[in-house]
PDB file of C-alpha atoms in Angstrom:
ATOM      1  CA  UNK A   1    -117.628 139.131 118.084  1.00  0.00           C
ATOM      2  CA  UNK A   2    -113.927 139.507 118.838  1.00  0.00           C
ATOM      3  CA  UNK A   3    -112.951 143.071 119.690  1.00  0.00           C
ATOM      4  CA  UNK A   4    -109.280 143.673 118.901  1.00  0.00           C
ATOM      5  CA  UNK A   5    -107.636 146.413 120.970  1.00  0.00           C
ATOM      6  CA  UNK A   6    -106.677 148.235 117.762  1.00  0.00           C
ATOM      7  CA  UNK A   7    -106.892 147.849 114.001  1.00  0.00           C
ATOM      8  CA  UNK A   8    -103.383 149.299 113.596  1.00  0.00           C
ATOM      9  CA  UNK A   9    -100.765 146.555 113.163  1.00  0.00           C
ATOM     10  CA  UNK A  10     -97.465 146.698 115.077  1.00  0.00           C
ATOM     11  CA  UNK A  11     -94.242 147.894 113.377  1.00  0.00           C
ATOM     12  CA  UNK A  12     -93.025 144.339 112.713  1.00  0.00           C
ATOM     13  CA  UNK A  13     -96.091 143.685 110.553  1.00  0.00           C
ATOM     14  CA  UNK A  14     -96.810 144.337 106.900  1.00  0.00           C
ATOM     15  CA  UNK A  15    -100.365 144.487 105.555  1.00  0.00           C
ATOM     16  CA  UNK A  16    -100.221 142.856 102.141  1.00  0.00           C
ATOM     17  CA  UNK A  17    -101.932 140.583  99.642  1.00  0.00           C
ATOM     18  CA  UNK A  18    -101.139 136.876  99.698  1.00  0.00           C
ATOM     19  CA  UNK A  19    -101.531 135.568  96.146  1.00  0.00           C
ATOM     20  CA  UNK A  20    -102.542 131.904  95.963  1.00  0.00           C
ATOM     21  CA  UNK A  21    -103.797 129.359  93.468  1.00  0.00           C
ATOM     22  CA  UNK A  22    -107.305 130.015  94.798  1.00  0.00           C
ATOM     23  CA  UNK A  23    -107.256 133.793  94.711  1.00  0.00           C
ATOM     24  CA  UNK A  24    -105.879 136.730  96.658  1.00  0.00           C
ATOM     25  CA  UNK A  25    -106.196 137.088 100.425  1.00  0.00           C
ATOM     26  CA  UNK A  26    -105.566 140.116 102.644  1.00  0.00           C
ATOM     27  CA  UNK A  27    -103.045 139.282 105.363  1.00  0.00           C
ATOM     28  CA  UNK A  28    -101.059 140.800 108.191  1.00  0.00           C
ATOM     29  CA  UNK A  29     -97.566 139.337 107.906  1.00  0.00           C
ATOM     30  CA  UNK A  30     -95.387 139.746 111.012  1.00  0.00           C
ATOM     31  CA  UNK A  31     -91.695 138.939 110.596  1.00  0.00           C
ATOM     32  CA  UNK A  32     -89.254 138.184 113.414  1.00  0.00           C
ATOM     33  CA  UNK A  33     -86.319 140.509 113.927  1.00  0.00           C
ATOM     34  CA  UNK A  34     -84.126 137.570 114.947  1.00  0.00           C
ATOM     35  CA  UNK A  35     -83.530 134.105 113.496  1.00  0.00           C
ATOM     36  CA  UNK A  36     -86.816 132.545 112.464  1.00  0.00           C
ATOM     37  CA  UNK A  37     -87.946 129.586 114.597  1.00  0.00           C
ATOM     38  CA  UNK A  38     -91.111 128.820 112.654  1.00  0.00           C
ATOM     39  CA  UNK A  39     -94.110 130.134 110.749  1.00  0.00           C
ATOM     40  CA  UNK A  40     -97.752 130.224 111.833  1.00  0.00           C
ATOM     41  CA  UNK A  41    -100.892 130.742 109.751  1.00  0.00           C
ATOM     42  CA  UNK A  42    -103.726 132.252 111.813  1.00  0.00           C
ATOM     43  CA  UNK A  43    -107.385 131.846 110.750  1.00  0.00           C
ATOM     44  CA  UNK A  44    -109.996 134.121 112.399  1.00  0.00           C
ATOM     45  CA  UNK A  45    -113.468 133.277 113.636  1.00  0.00           C
ATOM     46  CA  UNK A  46    -117.047 134.068 112.677  1.00  0.00           C
ATOM     47  CA  UNK A  47    -117.597 137.813 111.998  1.00  0.00           C
ATOM     48  CA  UNK A  48    -113.880 138.277 112.715  1.00  0.00           C
ATOM     49  CA  UNK A  49    -110.805 139.168 110.707  1.00  0.00           C
ATOM     50  CA  UNK A  50    -107.023 139.062 110.704  1.00  0.00           C
ATOM     51  CA  UNK A  51    -107.055 142.027 113.119  1.00  0.00           C
ATOM     52  CA  UNK A  52    -108.290 139.709 115.874  1.00  0.00           C
ATOM     53  CA  UNK A  53    -104.678 138.486 116.103  1.00  0.00           C
ATOM     54  CA  UNK A  54    -103.029 141.936 116.150  1.00  0.00           C
ATOM     55  CA  UNK A  55    -102.118 141.780 119.838  1.00  0.00           C
ATOM     56  CA  UNK A  56    -100.374 138.422 119.302  1.00  0.00           C
ATOM     57  CA  UNK A  57     -98.244 139.421 116.326  1.00  0.00           C
ATOM     58  CA  UNK A  58     -95.451 141.310 118.059  1.00  0.00           C
ATOM     59  CA  UNK A  59     -94.842 138.805 120.884  1.00  0.00           C
ATOM     60  CA  UNK A  60     -94.872 135.939 118.371  1.00  0.00           C
ATOM     61  CA  UNK A  61     -92.409 137.777 116.128  1.00  0.00           C
ATOM     62  CA  UNK A  62     -90.215 138.670 119.111  1.00  0.00           C
ATOM     63  CA  UNK A  63     -90.027 134.944 119.908  1.00  0.00           C
ATOM     64  CA  UNK A  64     -88.837 134.171 116.379  1.00  0.00           C
ATOM     65  CA  UNK A  65     -92.124 133.173 114.750  1.00  0.00           C
ATOM     66  CA  UNK A  66     -93.362 134.604 111.502  1.00  0.00           C
ATOM     67  CA  UNK A  67     -97.124 135.002 111.993  1.00  0.00           C
ATOM     68  CA  UNK A  68     -99.453 135.426 109.015  1.00  0.00           C
ATOM     69  CA  UNK A  69    -103.031 136.349 109.943  1.00  0.00           C
ATOM     70  CA  UNK A  70    -105.491 136.086 107.071  1.00  0.00           C
ATOM     71  CA  UNK A  71    -108.938 137.320 106.081  1.00  0.00           C
ATOM     72  CA  UNK A  72    -110.690 134.315 104.544  1.00  0.00           C
ATOM     73  CA  UNK A  73    -112.825 134.652 101.452  1.00  0.00           C
ATOM     74  CA  UNK A  74    -115.715 137.010 102.125  1.00  0.00           C
ATOM     75  CA  UNK A  75    -114.149 138.314 105.351  1.00  0.00           C
ATOM     76  CA  UNK A  76    -113.362 142.019 105.733  1.00  0.00           C
ATOM     77  CA  UNK A  77    -110.616 142.927 103.223  1.00  0.00           C
ATOM     78  CA  UNK A  78    -110.780 139.723 101.157  1.00  0.00           C
ATOM     79  CA  UNK A  79    -113.471 139.692  98.498  1.00  0.00           C
ATOM     80  CA  UNK A  80    -115.829 136.754  98.136  1.00  0.00           C
ATOM     81  CA  UNK A  81    -118.691 135.725  95.847  1.00  0.00           C
ATOM     82  CA  UNK A  82    -122.296 136.397  96.773  1.00  0.00           C
ATOM     83  CA  UNK A  83    -123.338 132.742  96.787  1.00  0.00           C
ATOM     84  CA  UNK A  84    -123.463 130.517  99.831  1.00  0.00           C
ATOM     85  CA  UNK A  85    -122.057 127.470  98.021  1.00  0.00           C
ATOM     86  CA  UNK A  86    -118.685 129.234  97.795  1.00  0.00           C
ATOM     87  CA  UNK A  87    -118.394 129.057 101.588  1.00  0.00           C
ATOM     88  CA  UNK A  88    -118.805 125.323 102.070  1.00  0.00           C
ATOM     89  CA  UNK A  89    -116.333 124.142 104.694  1.00  0.00           C
ATOM     90  CA  UNK A  90    -114.267 122.095 102.239  1.00  0.00           C
ATOM     91  CA  UNK A  91    -113.926 125.187 100.012  1.00  0.00           C
ATOM     92  CA  UNK A  92    -112.629 127.239 102.935  1.00  0.00           C
ATOM     93  CA  UNK A  93    -110.317 124.386 103.940  1.00  0.00           C
ATOM     94  CA  UNK A  94    -108.865 124.277 100.420  1.00  0.00           C
ATOM     95  CA  UNK A  95    -108.306 128.032 100.694  1.00  0.00           C
ATOM     96  CA  UNK A  96    -106.279 127.433 103.871  1.00  0.00           C
ATOM     97  CA  UNK A  97    -104.198 124.805 102.084  1.00  0.00           C
ATOM     98  CA  UNK A  98    -103.589 127.237  99.215  1.00  0.00           C
ATOM     99  CA  UNK A  99    -102.585 129.974 101.671  1.00  0.00           C
ATOM    100  CA  UNK A 100    -100.152 127.557 103.308  1.00  0.00           C
ATOM    101  CA  UNK A 101     -98.668 126.600  99.938  1.00  0.00           C
ATOM    102  CA  UNK A 102     -98.272 130.281  99.026  1.00  0.00           C
ATOM    103  CA  UNK A 103     -95.971 130.740 102.016  1.00  0.00           C
ATOM    104  CA  UNK A 104     -93.517 128.558 100.073  1.00  0.00           C
ATOM    105  CA  UNK A 105     -92.102 126.566 102.966  1.00  0.00           C
ATOM    106  CA  UNK A 106     -92.683 122.953 101.958  1.00  0.00           C
ATOM    107  CA  UNK A 107     -94.199 120.103 103.939  1.00  0.00           C
ATOM    108  CA  UNK A 108     -94.313 120.012 107.710  1.00  0.00           C
ATOM    109  CA  UNK A 109     -93.308 123.648 108.151  1.00  0.00           C
ATOM    110  CA  UNK A 110     -96.404 125.638 109.137  1.00  0.00           C
ATOM    111  CA  UNK A 111     -98.098 125.808 112.524  1.00  0.00           C
ATOM    112  CA  UNK A 112    -101.819 126.130 111.708  1.00  0.00           C
ATOM    113  CA  UNK A 113    -104.076 127.941 114.183  1.00  0.00           C
ATOM    114  CA  UNK A 114    -107.795 128.594 113.939  1.00  0.00           C
ATOM    115  CA  UNK A 115    -109.982 130.583 116.320  1.00  0.00           C
ATOM    116  CA  UNK A 116    -113.615 129.445 116.711  1.00  0.00           C
ATOM    117  CA  UNK A 117    -114.960 129.078 113.132  1.00  0.00           C
ATOM    118  CA  UNK A 118    -111.334 129.308 112.034  1.00  0.00           C
ATOM    119  CA  UNK A 119    -110.668 126.182 114.088  1.00  0.00           C
ATOM    120  CA  UNK A 120    -113.314 124.255 112.139  1.00  0.00           C
ATOM    121  CA  UNK A 121    -111.687 125.432 108.910  1.00  0.00           C
ATOM    122  CA  UNK A 122    -108.181 124.617 110.174  1.00  0.00           C
ATOM    123  CA  UNK A 123    -109.081 121.096 111.216  1.00  0.00           C
ATOM    124  CA  UNK A 124    -110.900 120.496 107.902  1.00  0.00           C
ATOM    125  CA  UNK A 125    -107.725 121.582 106.079  1.00  0.00           C
ATOM    126  CA  UNK A 126    -105.586 119.262 108.208  1.00  0.00           C
ATOM    127  CA  UNK A 127    -107.971 116.365 107.564  1.00  0.00           C
ATOM    128  CA  UNK A 128    -107.821 117.002 103.807  1.00  0.00           C
ATOM    129  CA  UNK A 129    -104.008 117.131 103.831  1.00  0.00           C
ATOM    130  CA  UNK A 130    -101.949 117.150 107.040  1.00  0.00           C
ATOM    131  CA  UNK A 131     -98.604 117.113 105.189  1.00  0.00           C
ATOM    132  CA  UNK A 132     -97.983 120.904 105.055  1.00  0.00           C
ATOM    133  CA  UNK A 133     -98.433 121.359 108.801  1.00  0.00           C
ATOM    134  CA  UNK A 134     -96.145 121.061 111.802  1.00  0.00           C
ATOM    135  CA  UNK A 135     -98.987 121.375 114.305  1.00  0.00           C
ATOM    136  CA  UNK A 136    -102.643 122.286 114.704  1.00  0.00           C
ATOM    137  CA  UNK A 137    -103.941 124.711 117.342  1.00  0.00           C
ATOM    138  CA  UNK A 138    -107.683 124.872 118.013  1.00  0.00           C
ATOM    139  CA  UNK A 139    -108.440 128.102 119.870  1.00  0.00           C
ATOM    140  CA  UNK A 140    -111.891 128.232 121.472  1.00  0.00           C
ATOM    141  CA  UNK A 141    -113.100 125.791 118.834  1.00  0.00           C
ATOM    142  CA  UNK A 142    -114.923 122.638 119.830  1.00  0.00           C
ATOM    143  CA  UNK A 143    -115.567 119.100 118.647  1.00  0.00           C
ATOM    144  CA  UNK A 144    -118.915 119.660 116.933  1.00  0.00           C
ATOM    145  CA  UNK A 145    -121.708 122.251 116.766  1.00  0.00           C
ATOM    146  CA  UNK A 146    -121.957 125.233 119.133  1.00  0.00           C
ATOM    147  CA  UNK A 147    -124.339 125.148 122.114  1.00  0.00           C
ATOM    148  CA  UNK A 148    -128.088 125.430 121.525  1.00  0.00           C
ATOM    149  CA  UNK A 149    -128.340 129.060 122.655  1.00  0.00           C
ATOM    150  CA  UNK A 150    -125.752 130.038 120.045  1.00  0.00           C
ATOM    151  CA  UNK A 151    -127.527 127.962 117.407  1.00  0.00           C
ATOM    152  CA  UNK A 152    -130.661 130.044 118.042  1.00  0.00           C
ATOM    153  CA  UNK A 153    -128.703 133.283 117.747  1.00  0.00           C
ATOM    154  CA  UNK A 154    -127.091 132.134 114.509  1.00  0.00           C
ATOM    155  CA  UNK A 155    -130.513 131.247 113.059  1.00  0.00           C
ATOM    156  CA  UNK A 156    -131.848 134.698 113.943  1.00  0.00           C
ATOM    157  CA  UNK A 157    -128.789 136.358 112.421  1.00  0.00           C
ATOM    158  CA  UNK A 158    -128.987 134.274 109.242  1.00  0.00           C
ATOM    159  CA  UNK A 159    -132.677 135.087 108.795  1.00  0.00           C
ATOM    160  CA  UNK A 160    -131.949 138.787 109.316  1.00  0.00           C
ATOM    161  CA  UNK A 161    -129.089 138.787 106.804  1.00  0.00           C
ATOM    162  CA  UNK A 162    -131.358 137.167 104.221  1.00  0.00           C
ATOM    163  CA  UNK A 163    -133.907 139.990 104.416  1.00  0.00           C
ATOM    164  CA  UNK A 164    -132.158 143.106 105.766  1.00  0.00           C
ATOM    165  CA  UNK A 165    -129.189 145.267 104.798  1.00  0.00           C
ATOM    166  CA  UNK A 166    -125.875 144.828 106.571  1.00  0.00           C
ATOM    167  CA  UNK A 167    -126.298 148.308 108.072  1.00  0.00           C
ATOM    168  CA  UNK A 168    -129.719 147.504 109.556  1.00  0.00           C
ATOM    169  CA  UNK A 169    -128.476 144.208 110.967  1.00  0.00           C
ATOM    170  CA  UNK A 170    -125.486 145.995 112.539  1.00  0.00           C
ATOM    171  CA  UNK A 171    -127.759 148.525 114.243  1.00  0.00           C
ATOM    172  CA  UNK A 172    -129.995 145.743 115.546  1.00  0.00           C
ATOM    173  CA  UNK A 173    -126.999 143.850 116.948  1.00  0.00           C
ATOM    174  CA  UNK A 174    -125.612 146.932 118.642  1.00  0.00           C
ATOM    175  CA  UNK A 175    -128.989 147.729 120.191  1.00  0.00           C
ATOM    176  CA  UNK A 176    -128.967 144.297 121.861  1.00  0.00           C
ATOM    177  CA  UNK A 177    -125.380 144.562 123.172  1.00  0.00           C
ATOM    178  CA  UNK A 178    -124.884 144.570 126.945  1.00  0.00           C
ATOM    179  CA  UNK A 179    -123.882 148.070 128.163  1.00  0.00           C
ATOM    180  CA  UNK A 180    -120.362 146.876 129.028  1.00  0.00           C
ATOM    181  CA  UNK A 181    -119.772 145.807 125.424  1.00  0.00           C
ATOM    182  CA  UNK A 182    -121.340 148.923 123.969  1.00  0.00           C
ATOM    183  CA  UNK A 183    -118.859 151.065 125.911  1.00  0.00           C
ATOM    184  CA  UNK A 184    -115.651 149.256 124.931  1.00  0.00           C
ATOM    185  CA  UNK A 185    -114.796 151.636 122.080  1.00  0.00           C
ATOM    186  CA  UNK A 186    -113.537 150.929 118.572  1.00  0.00           C
ATOM    187  CA  UNK A 187    -117.105 150.926 117.317  1.00  0.00           C
ATOM    188  CA  UNK A 188    -116.390 152.514 113.951  1.00  0.00           C
ATOM    189  CA  UNK A 189    -113.605 150.037 113.160  1.00  0.00           C
ATOM    190  CA  UNK A 190    -115.889 147.155 114.093  1.00  0.00           C
ATOM    191  CA  UNK A 191    -118.726 148.585 112.027  1.00  0.00           C
ATOM    192  CA  UNK A 192    -116.458 149.077 109.010  1.00  0.00           C
ATOM    193  CA  UNK A 193    -115.282 145.484 109.286  1.00  0.00           C
ATOM    194  CA  UNK A 194    -118.850 144.204 109.561  1.00  0.00           C
ATOM    195  CA  UNK A 195    -119.975 146.183 106.507  1.00  0.00           C
ATOM    196  CA  UNK A 196    -117.228 144.625 104.368  1.00  0.00           C
ATOM    197  CA  UNK A 197    -118.154 141.039 105.188  1.00  0.00           C
ATOM    198  CA  UNK A 198    -120.055 139.198 102.464  1.00  0.00           C
ATOM    199  CA  UNK A 199    -123.568 138.311 103.734  1.00  0.00           C
ATOM    200  CA  UNK A 200    -123.478 134.920 101.980  1.00  0.00           C
ATOM    201  CA  UNK A 201    -120.296 134.056 103.893  1.00  0.00           C
ATOM    202  CA  UNK A 202    -121.916 134.902 107.228  1.00  0.00           C
ATOM    203  CA  UNK A 203    -125.082 132.949 106.451  1.00  0.00           C
ATOM    204  CA  UNK A 204    -123.232 129.855 105.231  1.00  0.00           C
ATOM    205  CA  UNK A 205    -120.612 129.744 107.965  1.00  0.00           C
ATOM    206  CA  UNK A 206    -123.163 130.537 110.672  1.00  0.00           C
ATOM    207  CA  UNK A 207    -125.180 127.542 109.512  1.00  0.00           C
ATOM    208  CA  UNK A 208    -122.023 125.422 109.633  1.00  0.00           C
ATOM    209  CA  UNK A 209    -121.299 126.444 113.219  1.00  0.00           C
ATOM    210  CA  UNK A 210    -124.814 125.303 114.160  1.00  0.00           C
ATOM    211  CA  UNK A 211    -124.612 121.922 112.403  1.00  0.00           C
ATOM    212  CA  UNK A 212    -120.945 120.862 112.432  1.00  0.00           C
ATOM    213  CA  UNK A 213    -120.528 117.118 113.116  1.00  0.00           C
ATOM    214  CA  UNK A 214    -117.992 115.663 115.519  1.00  0.00           C
ATOM    215  CA  UNK A 215    -114.726 115.171 113.586  1.00  0.00           C
ATOM    216  CA  UNK A 216    -112.360 114.560 116.485  1.00  0.00           C
ATOM    217  CA  UNK A 217    -111.449 111.040 115.332  1.00  0.00           C
ATOM    218  CA  UNK A 218    -110.533 112.398 111.890  1.00  0.00           C
ATOM    219  CA  UNK A 219    -108.305 115.046 113.462  1.00  0.00           C
ATOM    220  CA  UNK A 220    -106.607 112.417 115.633  1.00  0.00           C
ATOM    221  CA  UNK A 221    -105.976 110.301 112.544  1.00  0.00           C
ATOM    222  CA  UNK A 222    -103.851 113.082 110.994  1.00  0.00           C
ATOM    223  CA  UNK A 223    -101.124 112.374 113.565  1.00  0.00           C
ATOM    224  CA  UNK A 224    -100.462 116.105 114.016  1.00  0.00           C
ATOM    225  CA  UNK A 225     -99.518 117.519 117.420  1.00  0.00           C
ATOM    226  CA  UNK A 226    -102.604 119.400 118.619  1.00  0.00           C
ATOM    227  CA  UNK A 227    -102.984 122.257 121.076  1.00  0.00           C
ATOM    228  CA  UNK A 228    -106.436 123.041 122.492  1.00  0.00           C
ATOM    229  CA  UNK A 229    -106.442 126.534 123.977  1.00  0.00           C
ATOM    230  CA  UNK A 230    -109.348 128.530 125.377  1.00  0.00           C
ATOM    231  CA  UNK A 231    -110.368 130.978 128.028  1.00  0.00           C
ATOM    232  CA  UNK A 232    -111.651 129.799 131.383  1.00  0.00           C
ATOM    233  CA  UNK A 233    -115.219 130.500 130.216  1.00  0.00           C
ATOM    234  CA  UNK A 234    -116.766 130.033 126.781  1.00  0.00           C
ATOM    235  CA  UNK A 235    -120.317 130.679 125.581  1.00  0.00           C
ATOM    236  CA  UNK A 236    -119.949 128.770 122.291  1.00  0.00           C
ATOM    237  CA  UNK A 237    -118.344 125.498 123.433  1.00  0.00           C
ATOM    238  CA  UNK A 238    -118.349 124.985 127.224  1.00  0.00           C
ATOM    239  CA  UNK A 239    -114.888 124.540 128.697  1.00  0.00           C
ATOM    240  CA  UNK A 240    -115.599 120.972 129.906  1.00  0.00           C
ATOM    241  CA  UNK A 241    -116.475 120.077 126.293  1.00  0.00           C
ATOM    242  CA  UNK A 242    -113.137 121.517 125.159  1.00  0.00           C
ATOM    243  CA  UNK A 243    -111.385 119.578 127.943  1.00  0.00           C
ATOM    244  CA  UNK A 244    -112.997 116.361 126.735  1.00  0.00           C
ATOM    245  CA  UNK A 245    -111.990 117.046 123.134  1.00  0.00           C
ATOM    246  CA  UNK A 246    -108.389 117.601 124.222  1.00  0.00           C
ATOM    247  CA  UNK A 247    -108.371 114.281 126.075  1.00  0.00           C
ATOM    248  CA  UNK A 248    -109.730 112.458 123.032  1.00  0.00           C
ATOM    249  CA  UNK A 249    -107.017 114.026 120.878  1.00  0.00           C
ATOM    250  CA  UNK A 250    -104.208 113.486 123.374  1.00  0.00           C
ATOM    251  CA  UNK A 251    -103.686 117.208 122.889  1.00  0.00           C
ATOM    252  CA  UNK A 252    -101.750 119.790 124.829  1.00  0.00           C
ATOM    253  CA  UNK A 253    -104.342 121.809 126.790  1.00  0.00           C
ATOM    254  CA  UNK A 254    -104.188 125.432 127.922  1.00  0.00           C
ATOM    255  CA  UNK A 255    -106.798 127.521 129.729  1.00  0.00           C
ATOM    256  CA  UNK A 256    -106.112 131.255 129.801  1.00  0.00           C
ATOM    257  CA  UNK A 257    -107.148 132.720 133.137  1.00  0.00           C
ATOM    258  CA  UNK A 258    -109.425 135.753 132.863  1.00  0.00           C
ATOM    259  CA  UNK A 259    -110.281 135.110 129.200  1.00  0.00           C
ATOM    260  CA  UNK A 260    -113.528 134.035 127.576  1.00  0.00           C
ATOM    261  CA  UNK A 261    -114.223 133.032 123.947  1.00  0.00           C
ATOM    262  CA  UNK A 262    -111.427 135.180 122.508  1.00  0.00           C
ATOM    263  CA  UNK A 263    -108.231 134.766 124.551  1.00  0.00           C
ATOM    264  CA  UNK A 264    -106.367 136.314 121.597  1.00  0.00           C
ATOM    265  CA  UNK A 265    -108.033 139.657 122.380  1.00  0.00           C
ATOM    266  CA  UNK A 266    -109.026 139.161 126.051  1.00  0.00           C
ATOM    267  CA  UNK A 267    -105.556 138.161 127.346  1.00  0.00           C
ATOM    268  CA  UNK A 268    -103.076 138.335 124.458  1.00  0.00           C
ATOM    269  CA  UNK A 269     -99.857 138.198 126.496  1.00  0.00           C
ATOM    270  CA  UNK A 270    -100.445 134.847 128.240  1.00  0.00           C
ATOM    271  CA  UNK A 271    -102.088 133.533 125.068  1.00  0.00           C
ATOM    272  CA  UNK A 272     -98.988 134.340 123.011  1.00  0.00           C
ATOM    273  CA  UNK A 273     -96.775 132.803 125.713  1.00  0.00           C
ATOM    274  CA  UNK A 274     -98.800 129.567 125.617  1.00  0.00           C
ATOM    275  CA  UNK A 275     -98.575 129.365 121.817  1.00  0.00           C
ATOM    276  CA  UNK A 276     -94.823 129.996 121.860  1.00  0.00           C
ATOM    277  CA  UNK A 277     -94.286 127.382 124.577  1.00  0.00           C
ATOM    278  CA  UNK A 278     -96.221 124.752 122.567  1.00  0.00           C
ATOM    279  CA  UNK A 279     -94.458 125.494 119.287  1.00  0.00           C
ATOM    280  CA  UNK A 280     -91.051 125.590 121.000  1.00  0.00           C
ATOM    281  CA  UNK A 281     -91.734 122.157 122.486  1.00  0.00           C
ATOM    282  CA  UNK A 282     -91.972 120.685 118.979  1.00  0.00           C
TER     283      UNK A 282
END
């Protein structure tokens, strides 16, 4: 679970509703104070939310990039139906395409970024229709399913969500946290976010993370410039696996020193600098 340093957005950011052809989505919309150099749509990971990108918003805006971080359907402040079919990957990908269209910028204008599960959604959107995008960034998001240990954890979580309340599952997860994680603070914000997730979304997307096929060739066929960025350690997709995916894609590759699965929250300053450098190069 990503742990943003705060749930309070920076002054350059407006919390608002993005109205699309596929429904309304809660977003944090950060606008540059200077001439705009580009626009990025940021998709969060499993159990996450738009707040996972809060520490990136100001440096991206300061560099001239409008950054729109979104809660997908069934995530935190965006409502979603209580049926797992609504969270099929193609449905979530079509949501991302609708969000991109709602930004009103035309083809080839939006830098698409997805973290972890968000990366699977982002690449599925690009495979469906690469035309709206200027680039694709896969942040801590690998070529296929997560490692076996994470598959086991996802199965346990899915079974728990099918039989227990969100509150009871939260307490069970917190009881199993390492002491270092339990003491990081922000617990009430994290709990509030968890309680507002739709269980069906968590069950369906958790299953997808555990079964996702390799789609690297399909991503390569889009012709989009790709950036693969991660920490120097990752417990979902090992870093050598991410390195291999980047080679297969001919992608720009960045490892963020001192970061793990969530460089956006672990080391936001160098992560923002790497994103800006990649987008500037295009």
